mmCIF file of C-alpha atoms and ligand atoms in Angstrom:
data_model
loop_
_atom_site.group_PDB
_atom_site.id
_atom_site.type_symbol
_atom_site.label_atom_id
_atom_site.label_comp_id
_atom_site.label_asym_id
_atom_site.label_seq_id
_atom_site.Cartn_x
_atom_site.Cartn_y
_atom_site.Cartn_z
ATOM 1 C CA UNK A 19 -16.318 4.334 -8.392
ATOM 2 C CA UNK A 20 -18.388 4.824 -11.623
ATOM 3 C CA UNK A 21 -18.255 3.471 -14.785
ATOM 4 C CA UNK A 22 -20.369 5.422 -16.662
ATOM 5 C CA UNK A 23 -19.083 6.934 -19.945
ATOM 6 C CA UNK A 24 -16.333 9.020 -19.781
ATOM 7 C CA UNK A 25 -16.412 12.526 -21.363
ATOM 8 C CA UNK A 26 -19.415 13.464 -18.725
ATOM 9 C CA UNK A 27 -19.607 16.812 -17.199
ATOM 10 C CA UNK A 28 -17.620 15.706 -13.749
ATOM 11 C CA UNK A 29 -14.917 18.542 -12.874
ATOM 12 C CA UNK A 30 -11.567 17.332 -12.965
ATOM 13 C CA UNK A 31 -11.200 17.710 -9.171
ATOM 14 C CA UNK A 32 -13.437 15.051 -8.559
ATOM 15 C CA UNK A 33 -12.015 12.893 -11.151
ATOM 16 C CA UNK A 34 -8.786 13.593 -9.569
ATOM 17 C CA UNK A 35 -9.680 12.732 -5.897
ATOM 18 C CA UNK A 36 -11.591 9.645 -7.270
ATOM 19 C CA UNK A 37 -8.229 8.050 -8.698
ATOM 20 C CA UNK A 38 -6.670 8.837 -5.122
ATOM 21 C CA UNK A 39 -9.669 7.059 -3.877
ATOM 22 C CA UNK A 40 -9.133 4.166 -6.154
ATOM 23 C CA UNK A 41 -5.243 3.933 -5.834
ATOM 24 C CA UNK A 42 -6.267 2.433 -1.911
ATOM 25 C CA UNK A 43 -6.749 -1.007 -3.537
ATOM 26 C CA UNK A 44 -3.085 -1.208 -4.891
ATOM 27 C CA UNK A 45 -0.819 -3.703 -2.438
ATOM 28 C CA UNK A 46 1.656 -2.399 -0.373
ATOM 29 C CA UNK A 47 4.297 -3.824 1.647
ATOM 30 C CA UNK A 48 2.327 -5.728 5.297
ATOM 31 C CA UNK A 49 -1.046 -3.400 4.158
ATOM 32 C CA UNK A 50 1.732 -0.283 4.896
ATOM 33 C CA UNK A 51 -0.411 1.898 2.573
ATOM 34 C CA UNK A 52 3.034 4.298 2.983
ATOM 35 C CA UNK A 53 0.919 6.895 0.785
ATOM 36 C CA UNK A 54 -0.742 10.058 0.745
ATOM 37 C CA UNK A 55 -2.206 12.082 -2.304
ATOM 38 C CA UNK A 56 -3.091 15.700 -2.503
ATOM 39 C CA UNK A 57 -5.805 16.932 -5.112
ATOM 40 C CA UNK A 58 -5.092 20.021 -6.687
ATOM 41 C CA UNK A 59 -7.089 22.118 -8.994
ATOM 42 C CA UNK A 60 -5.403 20.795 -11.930
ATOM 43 C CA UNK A 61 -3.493 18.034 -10.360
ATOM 44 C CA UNK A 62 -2.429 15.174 -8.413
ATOM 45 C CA UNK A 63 0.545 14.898 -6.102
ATOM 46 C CA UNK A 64 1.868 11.680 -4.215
ATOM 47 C CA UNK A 65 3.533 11.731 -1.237
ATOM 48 C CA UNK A 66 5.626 8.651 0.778
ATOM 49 C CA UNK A 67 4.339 8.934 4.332
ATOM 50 C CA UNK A 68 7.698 8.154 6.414
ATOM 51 C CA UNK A 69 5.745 6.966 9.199
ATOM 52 C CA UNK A 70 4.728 4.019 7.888
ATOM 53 C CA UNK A 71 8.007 3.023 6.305
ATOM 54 C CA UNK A 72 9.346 -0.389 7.666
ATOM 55 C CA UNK A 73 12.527 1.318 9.459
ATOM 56 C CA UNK A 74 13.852 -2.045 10.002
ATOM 57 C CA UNK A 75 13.027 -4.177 7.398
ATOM 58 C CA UNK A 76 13.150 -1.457 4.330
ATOM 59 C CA UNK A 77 15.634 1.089 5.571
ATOM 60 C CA UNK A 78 16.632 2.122 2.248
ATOM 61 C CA UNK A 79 12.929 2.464 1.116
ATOM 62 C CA UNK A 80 12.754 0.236 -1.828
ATOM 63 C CA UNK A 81 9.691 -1.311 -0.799
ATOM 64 C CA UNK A 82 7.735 1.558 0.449
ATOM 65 C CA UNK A 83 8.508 2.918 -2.988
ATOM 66 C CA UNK A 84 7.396 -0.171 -4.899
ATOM 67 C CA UNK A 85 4.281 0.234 -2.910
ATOM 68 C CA UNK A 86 4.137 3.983 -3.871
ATOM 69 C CA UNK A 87 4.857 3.115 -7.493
ATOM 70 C CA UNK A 88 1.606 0.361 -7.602
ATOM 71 C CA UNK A 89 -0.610 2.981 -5.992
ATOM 72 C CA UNK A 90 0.742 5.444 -9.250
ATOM 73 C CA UNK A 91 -0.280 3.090 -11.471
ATOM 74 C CA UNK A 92 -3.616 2.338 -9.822
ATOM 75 C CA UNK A 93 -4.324 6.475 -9.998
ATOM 76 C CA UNK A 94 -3.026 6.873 -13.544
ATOM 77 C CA UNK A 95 -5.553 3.229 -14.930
ATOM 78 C CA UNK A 96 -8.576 4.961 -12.882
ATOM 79 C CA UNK A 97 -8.236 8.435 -14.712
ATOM 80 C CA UNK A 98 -7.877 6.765 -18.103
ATOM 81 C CA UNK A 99 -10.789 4.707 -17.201
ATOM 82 C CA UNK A 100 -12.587 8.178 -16.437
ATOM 83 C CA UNK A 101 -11.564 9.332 -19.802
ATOM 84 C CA UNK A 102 -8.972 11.632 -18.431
ATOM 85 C CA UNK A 103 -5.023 11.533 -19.814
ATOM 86 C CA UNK A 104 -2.276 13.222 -17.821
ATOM 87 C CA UNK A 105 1.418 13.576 -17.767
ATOM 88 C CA UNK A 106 2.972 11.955 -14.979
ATOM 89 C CA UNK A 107 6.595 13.623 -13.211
ATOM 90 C CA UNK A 108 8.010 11.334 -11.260
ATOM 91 C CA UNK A 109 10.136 12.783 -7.957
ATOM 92 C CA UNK A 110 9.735 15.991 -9.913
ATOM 93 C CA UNK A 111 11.633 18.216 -7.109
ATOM 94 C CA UNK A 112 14.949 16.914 -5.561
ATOM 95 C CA UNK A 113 14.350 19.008 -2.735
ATOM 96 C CA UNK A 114 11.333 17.180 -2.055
ATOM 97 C CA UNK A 115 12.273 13.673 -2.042
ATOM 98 C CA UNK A 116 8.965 12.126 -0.380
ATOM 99 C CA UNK A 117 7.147 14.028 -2.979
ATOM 100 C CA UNK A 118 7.307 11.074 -5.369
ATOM 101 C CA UNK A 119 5.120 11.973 -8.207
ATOM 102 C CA UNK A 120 2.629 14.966 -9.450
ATOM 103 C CA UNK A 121 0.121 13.707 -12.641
ATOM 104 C CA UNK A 122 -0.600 17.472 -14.327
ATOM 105 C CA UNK A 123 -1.372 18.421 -17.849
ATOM 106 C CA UNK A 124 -5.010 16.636 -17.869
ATOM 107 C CA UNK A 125 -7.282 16.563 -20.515
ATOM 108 C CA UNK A 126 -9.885 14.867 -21.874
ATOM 109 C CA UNK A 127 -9.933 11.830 -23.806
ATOM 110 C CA UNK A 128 -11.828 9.026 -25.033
ATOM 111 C CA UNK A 129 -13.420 5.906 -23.948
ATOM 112 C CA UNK A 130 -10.836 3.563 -22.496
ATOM 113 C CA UNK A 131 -12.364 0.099 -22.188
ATOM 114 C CA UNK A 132 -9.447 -1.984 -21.489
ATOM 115 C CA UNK A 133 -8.737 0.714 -18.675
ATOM 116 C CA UNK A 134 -12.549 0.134 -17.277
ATOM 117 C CA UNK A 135 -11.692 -3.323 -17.217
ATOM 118 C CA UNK A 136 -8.407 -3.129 -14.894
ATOM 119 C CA UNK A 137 -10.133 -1.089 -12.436
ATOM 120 C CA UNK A 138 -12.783 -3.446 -11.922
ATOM 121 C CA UNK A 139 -9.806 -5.935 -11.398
ATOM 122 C CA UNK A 140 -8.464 -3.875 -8.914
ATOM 123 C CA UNK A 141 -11.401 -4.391 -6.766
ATOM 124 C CA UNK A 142 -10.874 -7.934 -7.062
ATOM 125 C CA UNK A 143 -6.920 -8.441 -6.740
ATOM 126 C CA UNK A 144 -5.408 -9.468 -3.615
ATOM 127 C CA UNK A 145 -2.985 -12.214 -2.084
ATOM 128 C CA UNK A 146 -3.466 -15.468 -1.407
ATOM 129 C CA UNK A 147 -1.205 -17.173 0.687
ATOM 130 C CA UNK A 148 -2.399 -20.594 0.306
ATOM 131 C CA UNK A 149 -0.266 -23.043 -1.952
ATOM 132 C CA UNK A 150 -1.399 -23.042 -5.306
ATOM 133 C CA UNK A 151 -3.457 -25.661 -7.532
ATOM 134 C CA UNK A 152 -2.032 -28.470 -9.840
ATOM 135 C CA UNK A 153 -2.904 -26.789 -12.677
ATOM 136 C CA UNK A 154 -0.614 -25.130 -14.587
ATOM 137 C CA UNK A 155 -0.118 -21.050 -15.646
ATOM 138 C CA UNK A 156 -0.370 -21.410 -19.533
ATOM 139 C CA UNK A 157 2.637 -19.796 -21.477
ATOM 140 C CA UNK A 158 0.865 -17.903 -23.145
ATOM 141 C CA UNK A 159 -0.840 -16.065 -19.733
ATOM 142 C CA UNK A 160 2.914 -16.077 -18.493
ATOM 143 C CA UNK A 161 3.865 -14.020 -21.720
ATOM 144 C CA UNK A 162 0.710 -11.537 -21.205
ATOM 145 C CA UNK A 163 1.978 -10.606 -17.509
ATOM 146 C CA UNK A 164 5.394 -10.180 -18.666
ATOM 147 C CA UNK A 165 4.617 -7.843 -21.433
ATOM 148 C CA UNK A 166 2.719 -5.465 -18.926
ATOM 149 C CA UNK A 167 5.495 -5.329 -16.723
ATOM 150 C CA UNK A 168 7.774 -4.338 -19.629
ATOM 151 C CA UNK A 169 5.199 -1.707 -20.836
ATOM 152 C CA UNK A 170 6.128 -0.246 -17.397
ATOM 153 C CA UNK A 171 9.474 -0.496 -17.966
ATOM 154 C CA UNK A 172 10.060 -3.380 -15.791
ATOM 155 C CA UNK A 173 10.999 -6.697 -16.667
ATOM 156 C CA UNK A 174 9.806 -10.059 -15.424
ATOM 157 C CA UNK A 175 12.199 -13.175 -15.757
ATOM 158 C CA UNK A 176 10.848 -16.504 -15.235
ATOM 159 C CA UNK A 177 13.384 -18.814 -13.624
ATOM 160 C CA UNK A 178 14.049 -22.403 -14.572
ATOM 161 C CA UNK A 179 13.809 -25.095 -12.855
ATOM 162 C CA UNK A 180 17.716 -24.964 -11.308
ATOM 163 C CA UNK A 181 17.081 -21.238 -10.436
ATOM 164 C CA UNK A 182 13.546 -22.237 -8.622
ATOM 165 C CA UNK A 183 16.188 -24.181 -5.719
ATOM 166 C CA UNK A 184 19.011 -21.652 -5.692
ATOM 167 C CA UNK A 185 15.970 -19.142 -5.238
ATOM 168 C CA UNK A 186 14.476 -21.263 -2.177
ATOM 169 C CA UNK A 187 18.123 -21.744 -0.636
ATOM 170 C CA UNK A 188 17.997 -17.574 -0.735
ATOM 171 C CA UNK A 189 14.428 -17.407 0.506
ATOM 172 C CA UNK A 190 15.517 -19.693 3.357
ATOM 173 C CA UNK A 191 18.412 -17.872 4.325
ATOM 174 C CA UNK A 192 16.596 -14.787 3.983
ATOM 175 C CA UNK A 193 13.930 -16.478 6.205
ATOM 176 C CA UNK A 194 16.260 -17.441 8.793
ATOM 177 C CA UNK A 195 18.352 -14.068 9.092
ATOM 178 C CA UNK A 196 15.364 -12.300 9.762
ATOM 179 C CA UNK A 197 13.965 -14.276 12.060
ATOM 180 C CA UNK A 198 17.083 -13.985 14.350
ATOM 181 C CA UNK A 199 16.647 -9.734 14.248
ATOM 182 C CA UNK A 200 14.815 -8.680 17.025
ATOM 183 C CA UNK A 201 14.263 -5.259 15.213
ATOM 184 C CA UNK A 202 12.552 -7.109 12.477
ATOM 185 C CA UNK A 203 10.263 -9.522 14.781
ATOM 186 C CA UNK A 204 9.208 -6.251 16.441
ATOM 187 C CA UNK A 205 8.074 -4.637 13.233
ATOM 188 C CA UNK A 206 6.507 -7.775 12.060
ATOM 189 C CA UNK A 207 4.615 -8.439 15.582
ATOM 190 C CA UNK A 208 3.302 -4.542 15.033
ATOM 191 C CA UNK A 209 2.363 -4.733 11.331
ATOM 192 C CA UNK A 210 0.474 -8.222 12.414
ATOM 193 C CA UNK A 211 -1.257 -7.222 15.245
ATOM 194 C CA UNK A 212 -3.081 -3.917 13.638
ATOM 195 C CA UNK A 213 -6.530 -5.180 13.850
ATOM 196 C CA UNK A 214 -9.472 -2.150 13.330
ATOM 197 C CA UNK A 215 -6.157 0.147 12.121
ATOM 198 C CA UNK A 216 -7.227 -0.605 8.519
ATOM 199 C CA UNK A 217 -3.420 -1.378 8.015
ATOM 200 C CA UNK A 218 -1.792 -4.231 8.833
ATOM 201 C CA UNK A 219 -2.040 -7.655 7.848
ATOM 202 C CA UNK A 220 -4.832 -9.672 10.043
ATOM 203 C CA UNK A 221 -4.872 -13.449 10.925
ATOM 204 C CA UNK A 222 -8.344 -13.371 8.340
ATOM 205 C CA UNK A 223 -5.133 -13.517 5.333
ATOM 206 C CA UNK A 224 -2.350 -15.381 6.919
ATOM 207 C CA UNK A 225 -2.005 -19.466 6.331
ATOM 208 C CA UNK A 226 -3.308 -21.335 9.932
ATOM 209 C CA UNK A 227 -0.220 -23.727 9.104
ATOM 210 C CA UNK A 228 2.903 -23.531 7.224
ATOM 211 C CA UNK A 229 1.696 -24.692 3.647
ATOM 212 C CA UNK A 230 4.370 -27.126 1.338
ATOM 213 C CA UNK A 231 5.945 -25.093 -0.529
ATOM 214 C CA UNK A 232 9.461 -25.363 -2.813
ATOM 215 C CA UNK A 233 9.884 -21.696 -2.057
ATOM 216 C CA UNK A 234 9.383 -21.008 1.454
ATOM 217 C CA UNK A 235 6.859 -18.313 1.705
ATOM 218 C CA UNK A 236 7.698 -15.289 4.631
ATOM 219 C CA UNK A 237 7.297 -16.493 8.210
ATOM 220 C CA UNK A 238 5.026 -14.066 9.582
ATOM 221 C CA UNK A 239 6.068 -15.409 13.004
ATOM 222 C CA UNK A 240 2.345 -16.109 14.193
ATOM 223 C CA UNK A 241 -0.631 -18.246 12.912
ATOM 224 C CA UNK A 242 -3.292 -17.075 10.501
ATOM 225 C CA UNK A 243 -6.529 -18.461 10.430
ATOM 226 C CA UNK A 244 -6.454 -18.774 6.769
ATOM 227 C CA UNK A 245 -6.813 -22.841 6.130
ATOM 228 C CA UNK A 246 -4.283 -24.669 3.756
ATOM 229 C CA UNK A 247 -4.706 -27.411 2.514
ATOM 230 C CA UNK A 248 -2.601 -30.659 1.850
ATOM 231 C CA UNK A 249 -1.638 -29.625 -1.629
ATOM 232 C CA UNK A 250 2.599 -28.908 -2.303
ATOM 233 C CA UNK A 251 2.303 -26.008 -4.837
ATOM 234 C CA UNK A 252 4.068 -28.089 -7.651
ATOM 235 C CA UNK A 253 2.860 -26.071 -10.231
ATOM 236 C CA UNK A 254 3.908 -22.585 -8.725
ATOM 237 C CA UNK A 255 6.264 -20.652 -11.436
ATOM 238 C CA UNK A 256 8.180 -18.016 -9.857
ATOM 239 C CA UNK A 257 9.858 -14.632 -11.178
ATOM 240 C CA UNK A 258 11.845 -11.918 -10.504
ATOM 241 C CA UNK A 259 10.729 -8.517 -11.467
ATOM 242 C CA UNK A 260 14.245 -6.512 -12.379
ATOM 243 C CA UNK A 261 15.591 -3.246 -14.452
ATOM 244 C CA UNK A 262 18.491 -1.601 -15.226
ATOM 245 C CA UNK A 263 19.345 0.919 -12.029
ATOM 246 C CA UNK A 264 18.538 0.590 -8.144
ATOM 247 C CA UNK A 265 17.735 3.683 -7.860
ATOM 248 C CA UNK A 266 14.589 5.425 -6.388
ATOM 249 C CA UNK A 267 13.057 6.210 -9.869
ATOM 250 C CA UNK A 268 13.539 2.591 -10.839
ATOM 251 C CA UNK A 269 11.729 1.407 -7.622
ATOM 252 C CA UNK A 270 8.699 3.838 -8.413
ATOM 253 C CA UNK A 271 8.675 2.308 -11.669
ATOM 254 C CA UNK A 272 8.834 -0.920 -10.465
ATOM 255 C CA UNK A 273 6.185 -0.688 -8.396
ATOM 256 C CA UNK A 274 4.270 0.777 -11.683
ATOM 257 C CA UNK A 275 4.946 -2.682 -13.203
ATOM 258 C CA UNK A 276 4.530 -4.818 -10.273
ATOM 259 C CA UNK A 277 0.573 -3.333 -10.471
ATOM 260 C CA UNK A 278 0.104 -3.328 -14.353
ATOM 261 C CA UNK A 279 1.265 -7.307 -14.083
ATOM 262 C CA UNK A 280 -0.928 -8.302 -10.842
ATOM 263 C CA UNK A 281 -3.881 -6.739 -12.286
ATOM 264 C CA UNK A 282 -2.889 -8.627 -15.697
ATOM 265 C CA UNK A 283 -2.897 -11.647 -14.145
ATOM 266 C CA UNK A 284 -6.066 -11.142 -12.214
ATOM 267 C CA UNK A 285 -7.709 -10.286 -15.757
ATOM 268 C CA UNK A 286 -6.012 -14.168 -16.473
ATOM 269 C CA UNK A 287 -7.249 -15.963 -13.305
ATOM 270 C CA UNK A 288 -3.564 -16.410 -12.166
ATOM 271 C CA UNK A 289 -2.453 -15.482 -8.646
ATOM 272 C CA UNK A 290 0.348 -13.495 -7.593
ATOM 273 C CA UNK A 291 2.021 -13.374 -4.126
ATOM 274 C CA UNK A 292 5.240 -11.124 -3.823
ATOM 275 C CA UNK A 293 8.270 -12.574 -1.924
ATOM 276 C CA UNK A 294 10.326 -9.616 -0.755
ATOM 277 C CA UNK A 295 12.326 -11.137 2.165
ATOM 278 C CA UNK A 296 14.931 -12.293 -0.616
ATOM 279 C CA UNK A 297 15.403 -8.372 -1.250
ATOM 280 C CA UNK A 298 15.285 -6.928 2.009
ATOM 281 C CA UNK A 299 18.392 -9.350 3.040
ATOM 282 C CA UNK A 300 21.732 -7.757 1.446
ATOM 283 C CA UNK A 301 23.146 -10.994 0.938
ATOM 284 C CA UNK A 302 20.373 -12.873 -0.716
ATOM 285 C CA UNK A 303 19.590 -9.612 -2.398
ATOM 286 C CA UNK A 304 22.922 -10.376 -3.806
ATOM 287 C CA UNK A 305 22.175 -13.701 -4.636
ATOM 288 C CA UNK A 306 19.265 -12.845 -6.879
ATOM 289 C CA UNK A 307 21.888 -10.439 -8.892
ATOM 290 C CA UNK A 308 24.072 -12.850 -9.718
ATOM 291 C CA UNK A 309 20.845 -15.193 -11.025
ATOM 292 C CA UNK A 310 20.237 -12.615 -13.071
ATOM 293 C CA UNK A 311 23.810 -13.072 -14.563
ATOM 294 C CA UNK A 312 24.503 -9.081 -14.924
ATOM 295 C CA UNK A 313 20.563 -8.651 -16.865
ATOM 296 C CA UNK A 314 19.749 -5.984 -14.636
ATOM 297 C CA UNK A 315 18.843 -5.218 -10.670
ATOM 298 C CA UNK A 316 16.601 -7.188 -8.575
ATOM 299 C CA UNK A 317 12.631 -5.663 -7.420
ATOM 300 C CA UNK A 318 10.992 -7.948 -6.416
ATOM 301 C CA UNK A 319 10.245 -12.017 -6.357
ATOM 302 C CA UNK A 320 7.200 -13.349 -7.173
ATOM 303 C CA UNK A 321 5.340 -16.818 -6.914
ATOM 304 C CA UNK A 322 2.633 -17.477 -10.242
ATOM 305 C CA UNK A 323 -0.067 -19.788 -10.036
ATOM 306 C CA UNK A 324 -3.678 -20.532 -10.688
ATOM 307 C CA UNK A 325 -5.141 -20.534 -6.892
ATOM 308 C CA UNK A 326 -7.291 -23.570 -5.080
ATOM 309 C CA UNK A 327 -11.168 -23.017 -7.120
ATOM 310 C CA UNK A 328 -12.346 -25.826 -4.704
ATOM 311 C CA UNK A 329 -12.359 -23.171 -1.370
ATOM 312 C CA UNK A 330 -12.687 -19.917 -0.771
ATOM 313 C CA UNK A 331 -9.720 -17.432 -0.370
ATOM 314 C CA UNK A 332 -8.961 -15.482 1.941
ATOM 315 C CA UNK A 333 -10.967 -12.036 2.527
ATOM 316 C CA UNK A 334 -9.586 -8.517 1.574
ATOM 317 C CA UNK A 335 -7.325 -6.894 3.345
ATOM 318 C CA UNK A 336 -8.758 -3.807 5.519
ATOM 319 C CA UNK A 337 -7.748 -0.418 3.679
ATOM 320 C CA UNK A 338 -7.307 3.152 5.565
ATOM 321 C CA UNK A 339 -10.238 5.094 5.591
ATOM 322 C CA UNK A 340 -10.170 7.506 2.459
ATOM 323 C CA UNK A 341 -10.242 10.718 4.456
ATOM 324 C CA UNK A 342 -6.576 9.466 5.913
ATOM 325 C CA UNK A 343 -4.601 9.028 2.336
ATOM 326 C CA UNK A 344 -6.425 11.613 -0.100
ATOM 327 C CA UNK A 345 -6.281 15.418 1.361
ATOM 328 C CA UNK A 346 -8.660 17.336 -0.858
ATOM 329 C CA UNK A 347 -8.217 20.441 1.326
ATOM 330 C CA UNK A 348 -7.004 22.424 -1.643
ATOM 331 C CA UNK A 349 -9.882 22.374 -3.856
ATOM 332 C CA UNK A 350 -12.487 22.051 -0.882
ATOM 333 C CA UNK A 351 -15.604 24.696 -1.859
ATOM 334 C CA UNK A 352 -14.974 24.420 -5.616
ATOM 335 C CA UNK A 353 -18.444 23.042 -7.465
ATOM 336 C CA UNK A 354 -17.868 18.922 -7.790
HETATM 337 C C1 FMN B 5 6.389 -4.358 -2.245
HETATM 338 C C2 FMN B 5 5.541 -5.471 -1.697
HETATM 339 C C3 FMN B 5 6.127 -6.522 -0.989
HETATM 340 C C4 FMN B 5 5.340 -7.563 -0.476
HETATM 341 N N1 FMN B 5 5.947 -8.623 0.165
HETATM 342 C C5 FMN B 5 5.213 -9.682 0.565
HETATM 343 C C6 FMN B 5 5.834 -10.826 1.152
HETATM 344 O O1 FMN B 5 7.055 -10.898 1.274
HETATM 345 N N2 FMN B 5 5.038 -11.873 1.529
HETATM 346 C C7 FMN B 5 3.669 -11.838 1.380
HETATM 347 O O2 FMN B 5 3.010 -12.806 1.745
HETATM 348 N N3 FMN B 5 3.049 -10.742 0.845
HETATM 349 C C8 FMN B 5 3.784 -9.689 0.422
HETATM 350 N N4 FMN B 5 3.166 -8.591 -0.152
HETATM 351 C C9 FMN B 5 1.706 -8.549 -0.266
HETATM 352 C C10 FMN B 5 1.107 -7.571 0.762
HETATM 353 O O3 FMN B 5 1.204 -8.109 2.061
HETATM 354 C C11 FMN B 5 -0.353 -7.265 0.357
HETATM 355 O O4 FMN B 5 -0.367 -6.611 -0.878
HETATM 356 C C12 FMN B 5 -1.059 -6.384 1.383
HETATM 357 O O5 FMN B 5 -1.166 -7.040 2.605
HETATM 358 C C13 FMN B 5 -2.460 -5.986 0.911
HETATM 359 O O6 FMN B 5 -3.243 -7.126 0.692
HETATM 360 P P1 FMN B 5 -3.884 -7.462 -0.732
HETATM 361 O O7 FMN B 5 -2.738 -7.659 -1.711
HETATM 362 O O8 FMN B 5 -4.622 -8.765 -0.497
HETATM 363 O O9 FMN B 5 -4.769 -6.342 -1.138
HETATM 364 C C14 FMN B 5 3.933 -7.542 -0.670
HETATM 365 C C15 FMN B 5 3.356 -6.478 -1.397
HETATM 366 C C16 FMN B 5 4.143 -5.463 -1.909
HETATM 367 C C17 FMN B 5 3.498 -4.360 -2.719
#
């Protein structure tokens, strides 16, 4: 997208379908993309696409809607960064619960440079699955990427070092009950074997071996041909992303916060990779709530860590083409 000075003579229609455009690099759930935007003349709505929940793993749709929420935030930094502000209703109409947010009331404002900057991080955010280096994520970066979760109205706890094993005893259980579901090896095997969909996760991002970690990481339940090395990610912090309800809203919002701190820490050089089987199981789910000692409701998990500089990372993950998530039907034949 460009990054020419905001303020320019570009209708708001194009800005608007732009943002859509741009809201394809937010992470979602196995590449799910669960999302579809509609450009209006003077707005922006976002829609869950059911069809590409995880019916098994995410029945309740707390995922799909963290996914949602990062796309929402990935919109809403690309039209500041186009000089545009807007007010943002989120699941403005209960009897339209897939239609999870509608950005209206835009208008023109200034130059947003720190905005500018988070797109272009956007294009180069992604996960690496590989363990991370031995060097450590300075406090001070750790602070950073908590305060832009909590200007999203999430907050991120970092857990200490006896937290780190109850958290690994919960991934592994988590781990293990969901590799006895045949429901959920039958979603995974789909979501893994998507290649030329433009969803999906291919073998391109998943570890070629099981890497040493203290946390295991999700068993994708086939080889990648990403290469790990040796290395036990010893210096891997890990937090849990959490906030006061467990409601839909709250996982919108979430997901909000879950983008505003990954592209944080990609501004920081520190790598994120979300754990989510530790939510999706009840129990362990459970588990995490009581860690939190009554602070609030778990989101998500997340591993922190400055990622292997001595070889390359894995590539992107393929996106849906644009044409599939941003229907500009509405506003087609007005001047752009
Ligand atoms: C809500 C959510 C949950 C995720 N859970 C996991 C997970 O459990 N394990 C994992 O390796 N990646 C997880 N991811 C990362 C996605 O697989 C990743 O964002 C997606 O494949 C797109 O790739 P990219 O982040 O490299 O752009 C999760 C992402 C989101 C947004």
């Amino acid at each position: 997208m460009s990054h020419e000075t905001p303020g320019q003579d570009r209708p708001l229609t194009t800005a608007l379908a732009e943002a859509a455009a741009t809201a394809g690099y937010a992470p979602s759930v196995h590449n799910t993309q669960p999302w579809r935007w509609r450009v209006l003349p003077d707005a922006l709505e976002l829609r869950m696409v059911r069809d590409r929940q995880l019916t098994a793993t995410d029945p309740e749709g707390r995922l799909l809607a963290l996914s949602c929420g990062a796309a929402l935030h990935h919109a809403r930094l690309a039209l500041t960064a186009e000089g545009w502000t807007a007010v943002v209703e989120r699941l403005p109409d209960p009897a339209q619960p897939d239609l999870l947010a509608r950005l209206t009331g835009l208008a023109r404002a200034g130059a947003a440079p720190e905005a500018m900057r988070m797109v272009q991080c956007m294009q180069v955010r992604h996960t690496d699955r590989r363990p991370v280096s031995d060097e450590p994520v300075s406090t001070s970066a750790l602070g950073e990427i908590a305060r832009a979760a909590a200007d999203e109205g999430a907050q991120l706890h970092i857990l200490d070092s006896d937290q780190v094993m109850e958290l690994a005893a919960a991934a592994g259980h988590a781990g293990a009950v969901e590799a006895e579901d045949p429901q959920l090896r039958e979603e995974l095997l789909y979501w893994t074997s998507r290649a030329g969909t433009g969803t999906g996760l291919p073998p391109e991002v998943l570890p070629a071996q099981q890497a040493q970690t203290t946390v295991p990481g999700r068993d994708f339940g086939r080889a990648g041909t990403l290469p790990v090395g040796p290395g036990h990610d010893k210096a891997a912090v890990y937090g849990l992303l959490y906030g006061d309800e467990d409601e839909p809203d709250s996982w919108l919002r979430a997901g909000e916060a879950l983008s505003a701190l990954w592209l944080t820490a990609t501004r920081l050089g520190v790598s994120v990779v979300p754990l989510s089987g530790v939510v999706e199981v009840e129990g362990t789910r459970q588990t995490l709530r009581h860690l939190l000692s009554g602070l609030g409701h778990p989101y998500i998990v997340l591993r922190l860590g400055i990622a292997d500089p001595a070889h390359a990372g894995p590539p992107h993950t393929p996106r849906l083409p644009v044409e599939q998530v941003v229907d500009t039907s509405a506003v087609r034949g007005q001047p752009s």
